[in-house]
Tab-separated table of C-alpha atoms in Angstrom:
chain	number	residue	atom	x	y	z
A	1	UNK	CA	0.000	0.000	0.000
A	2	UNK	CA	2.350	2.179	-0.945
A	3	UNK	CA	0.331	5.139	-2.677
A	4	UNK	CA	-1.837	4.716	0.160
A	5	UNK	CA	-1.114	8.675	0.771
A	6	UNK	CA	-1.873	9.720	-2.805
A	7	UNK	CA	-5.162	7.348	-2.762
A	8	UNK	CA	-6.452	9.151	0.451
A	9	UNK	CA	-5.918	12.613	-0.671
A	10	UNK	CA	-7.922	11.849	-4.133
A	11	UNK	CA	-12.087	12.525	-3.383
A	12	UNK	CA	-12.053	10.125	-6.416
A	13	UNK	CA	-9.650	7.138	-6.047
A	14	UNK	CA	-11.605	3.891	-6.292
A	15	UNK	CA	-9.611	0.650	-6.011
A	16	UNK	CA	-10.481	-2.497	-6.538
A	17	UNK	CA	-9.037	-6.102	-5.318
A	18	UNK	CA	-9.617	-9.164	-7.651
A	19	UNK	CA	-9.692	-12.300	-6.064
A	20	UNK	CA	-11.052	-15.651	-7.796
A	21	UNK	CA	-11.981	-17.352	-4.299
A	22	UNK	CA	-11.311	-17.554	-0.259
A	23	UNK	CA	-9.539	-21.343	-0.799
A	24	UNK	CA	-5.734	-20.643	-1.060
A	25	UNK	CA	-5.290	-23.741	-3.106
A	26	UNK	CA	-7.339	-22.938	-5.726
A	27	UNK	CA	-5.764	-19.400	-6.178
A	28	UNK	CA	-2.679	-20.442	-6.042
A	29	UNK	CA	-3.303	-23.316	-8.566
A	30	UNK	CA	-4.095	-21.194	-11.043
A	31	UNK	CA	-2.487	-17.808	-9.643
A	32	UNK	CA	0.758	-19.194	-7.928
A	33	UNK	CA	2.285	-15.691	-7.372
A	34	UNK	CA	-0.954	-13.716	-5.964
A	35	UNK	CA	-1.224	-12.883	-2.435
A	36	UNK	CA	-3.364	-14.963	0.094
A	37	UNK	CA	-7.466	-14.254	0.162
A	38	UNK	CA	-7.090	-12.788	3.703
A	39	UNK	CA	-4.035	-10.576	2.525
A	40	UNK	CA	-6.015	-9.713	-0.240
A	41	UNK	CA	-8.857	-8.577	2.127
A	42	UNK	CA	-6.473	-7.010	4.469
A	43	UNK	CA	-5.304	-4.819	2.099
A	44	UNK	CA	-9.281	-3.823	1.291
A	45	UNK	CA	-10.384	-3.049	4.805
A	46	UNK	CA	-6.631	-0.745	5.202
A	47	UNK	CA	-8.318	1.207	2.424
A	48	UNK	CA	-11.649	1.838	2.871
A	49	UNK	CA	-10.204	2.791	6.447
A	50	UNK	CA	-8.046	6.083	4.937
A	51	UNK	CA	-11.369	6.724	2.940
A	52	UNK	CA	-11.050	5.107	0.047
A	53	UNK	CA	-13.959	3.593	-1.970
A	54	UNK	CA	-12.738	-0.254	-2.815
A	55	UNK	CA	-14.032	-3.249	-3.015
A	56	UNK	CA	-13.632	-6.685	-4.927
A	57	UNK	CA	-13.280	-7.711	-8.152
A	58	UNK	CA	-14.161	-11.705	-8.103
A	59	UNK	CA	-12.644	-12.497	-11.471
A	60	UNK	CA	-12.559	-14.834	-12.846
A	61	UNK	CA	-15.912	-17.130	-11.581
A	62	UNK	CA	-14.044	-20.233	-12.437
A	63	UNK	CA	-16.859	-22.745	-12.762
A	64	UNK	CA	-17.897	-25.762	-10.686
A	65	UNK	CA	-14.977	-24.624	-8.645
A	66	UNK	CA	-15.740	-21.614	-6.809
A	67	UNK	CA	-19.696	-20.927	-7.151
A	68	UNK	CA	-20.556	-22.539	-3.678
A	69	UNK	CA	-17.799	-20.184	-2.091
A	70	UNK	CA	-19.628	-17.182	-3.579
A	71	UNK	CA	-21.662	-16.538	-0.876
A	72	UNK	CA	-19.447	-16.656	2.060
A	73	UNK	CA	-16.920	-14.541	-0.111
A	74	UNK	CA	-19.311	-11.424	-0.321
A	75	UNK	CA	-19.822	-12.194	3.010
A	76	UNK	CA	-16.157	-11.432	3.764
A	77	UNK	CA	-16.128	-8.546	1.500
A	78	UNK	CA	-18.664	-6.879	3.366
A	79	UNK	CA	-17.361	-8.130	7.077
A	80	UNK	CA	-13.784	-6.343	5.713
A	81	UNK	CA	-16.015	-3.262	4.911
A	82	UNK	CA	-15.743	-3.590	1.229
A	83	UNK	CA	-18.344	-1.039	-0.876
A	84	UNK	CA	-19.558	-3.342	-3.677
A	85	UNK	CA	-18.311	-6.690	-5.694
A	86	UNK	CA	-18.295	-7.261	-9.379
A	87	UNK	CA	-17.583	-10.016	-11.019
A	88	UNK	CA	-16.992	-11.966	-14.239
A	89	UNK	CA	-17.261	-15.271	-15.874
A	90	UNK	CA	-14.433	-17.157	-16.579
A	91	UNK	CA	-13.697	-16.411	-20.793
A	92	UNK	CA	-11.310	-18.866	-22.038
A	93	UNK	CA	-9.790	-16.936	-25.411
A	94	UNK	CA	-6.507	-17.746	-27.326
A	95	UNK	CA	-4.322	-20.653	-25.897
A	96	UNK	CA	-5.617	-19.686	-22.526
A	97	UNK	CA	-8.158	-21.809	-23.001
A	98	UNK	CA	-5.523	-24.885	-23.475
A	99	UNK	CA	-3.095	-23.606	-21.024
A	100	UNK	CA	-6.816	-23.404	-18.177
A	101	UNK	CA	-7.642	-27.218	-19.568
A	102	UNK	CA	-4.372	-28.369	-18.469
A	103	UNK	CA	-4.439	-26.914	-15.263
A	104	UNK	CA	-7.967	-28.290	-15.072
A	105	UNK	CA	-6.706	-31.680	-16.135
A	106	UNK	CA	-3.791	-31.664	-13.611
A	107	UNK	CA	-5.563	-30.859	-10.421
A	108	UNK	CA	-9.428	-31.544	-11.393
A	109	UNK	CA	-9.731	-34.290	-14.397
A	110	UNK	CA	-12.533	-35.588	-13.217
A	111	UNK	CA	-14.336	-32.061	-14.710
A	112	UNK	CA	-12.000	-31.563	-17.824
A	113	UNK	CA	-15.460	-33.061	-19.717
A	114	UNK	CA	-17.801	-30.220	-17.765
A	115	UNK	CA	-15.287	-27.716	-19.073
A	116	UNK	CA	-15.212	-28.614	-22.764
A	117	UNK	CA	-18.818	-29.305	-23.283
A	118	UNK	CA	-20.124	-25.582	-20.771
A	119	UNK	CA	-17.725	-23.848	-23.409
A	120	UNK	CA	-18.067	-25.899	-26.822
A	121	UNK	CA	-19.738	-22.748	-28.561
A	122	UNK	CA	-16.653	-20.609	-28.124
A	123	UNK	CA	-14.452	-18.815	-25.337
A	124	UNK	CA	-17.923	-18.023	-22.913
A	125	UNK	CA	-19.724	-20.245	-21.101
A	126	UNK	CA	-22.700	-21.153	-21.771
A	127	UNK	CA	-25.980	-18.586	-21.875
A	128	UNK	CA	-27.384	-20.319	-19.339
A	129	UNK	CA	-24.727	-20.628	-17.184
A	130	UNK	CA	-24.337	-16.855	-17.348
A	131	UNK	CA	-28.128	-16.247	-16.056
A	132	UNK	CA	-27.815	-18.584	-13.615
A	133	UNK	CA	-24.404	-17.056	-12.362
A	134	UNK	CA	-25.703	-13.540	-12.849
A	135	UNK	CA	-29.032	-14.090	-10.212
A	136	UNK	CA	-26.966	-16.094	-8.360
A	137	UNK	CA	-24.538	-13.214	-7.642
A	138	UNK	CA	-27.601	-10.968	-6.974
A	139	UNK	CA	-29.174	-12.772	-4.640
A	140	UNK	CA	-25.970	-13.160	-2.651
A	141	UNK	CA	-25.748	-9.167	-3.019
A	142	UNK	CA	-28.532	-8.336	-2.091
A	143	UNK	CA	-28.552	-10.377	1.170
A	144	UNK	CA	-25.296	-8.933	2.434
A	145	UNK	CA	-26.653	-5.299	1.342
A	146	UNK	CA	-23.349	-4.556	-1.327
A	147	UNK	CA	-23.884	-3.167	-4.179
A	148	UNK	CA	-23.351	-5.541	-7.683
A	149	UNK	CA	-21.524	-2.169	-9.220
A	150	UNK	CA	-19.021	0.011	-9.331
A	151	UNK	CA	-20.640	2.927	-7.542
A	152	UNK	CA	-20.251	6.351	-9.664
């Protein structure tokens, strides 16, 4: 938190902290160099606490891995006084999609299948899959009173 000073004295600055989940092992599976979830949330609460507006990015949603953590991580986002959460689906584009298969295939082959057949029409999941992950995320938001937005 180095430009912690320059944040504070901005009425503007905004930052937000991505995280992809609260389990450790999966971040670090596919993020081996990223800071721990509760560092991550440290560093949130440390700056909404000089007055800045932060809160989380949860990005990407990597599926059938992370969606039943969803609630309890808004949950912590709120508890570490975050302002709002967004969020995004995972998008598989380029050779990332091979290079996310054979992480997928190292630590989780029994869903390598799930994988290939939620994204068969391209690098997004599934329509579906996006509704259901969209009210999904609302519901949870609206519970823990956060916003679902950026706020302006």
């Amino acid at each position: 938190l180095r430009d912690v000073d320059l944040l504070r004295r901005s009425e503007q600055s905004l930052v937000t902290v991505s995280m992809m989940s609260l389990d450790d092992v999966i971040n670090h599976q596919f993020e081996p160099l990223v800071p721990s979830a509760i560092d991550r949330l440290q560093i949130l609460k440390q700056l909404v606490d000089v007055g800045v507006t932060a809160g989380v990015a949860i990005f990407p949603i990597l599926p059938y891995l992370v969606e039943e953590g969803l609630s309890e991580l808004v949950h912590k986002v709120k508890m570490f006084h975050g302002r709002y959460v967004v969020y995004k689906h995972l998008e598989l584009k380029g050779a990332l999609k091979d290079q996310y298969l054979q992480i997928i295939q190292q630590f989780y082959p029994e869903l390598v299948g799930k994988y290939k057949k939620l994204y068969c029409e391209g690098y997004s999941p599934s329509d579906q899959y996006i509704r259901e992950l969209a009210l999904q995320m609302d519901t949870i938001c609206r519970a823990e009173e956060i916003a679902c937005t950026i706020p302006l």
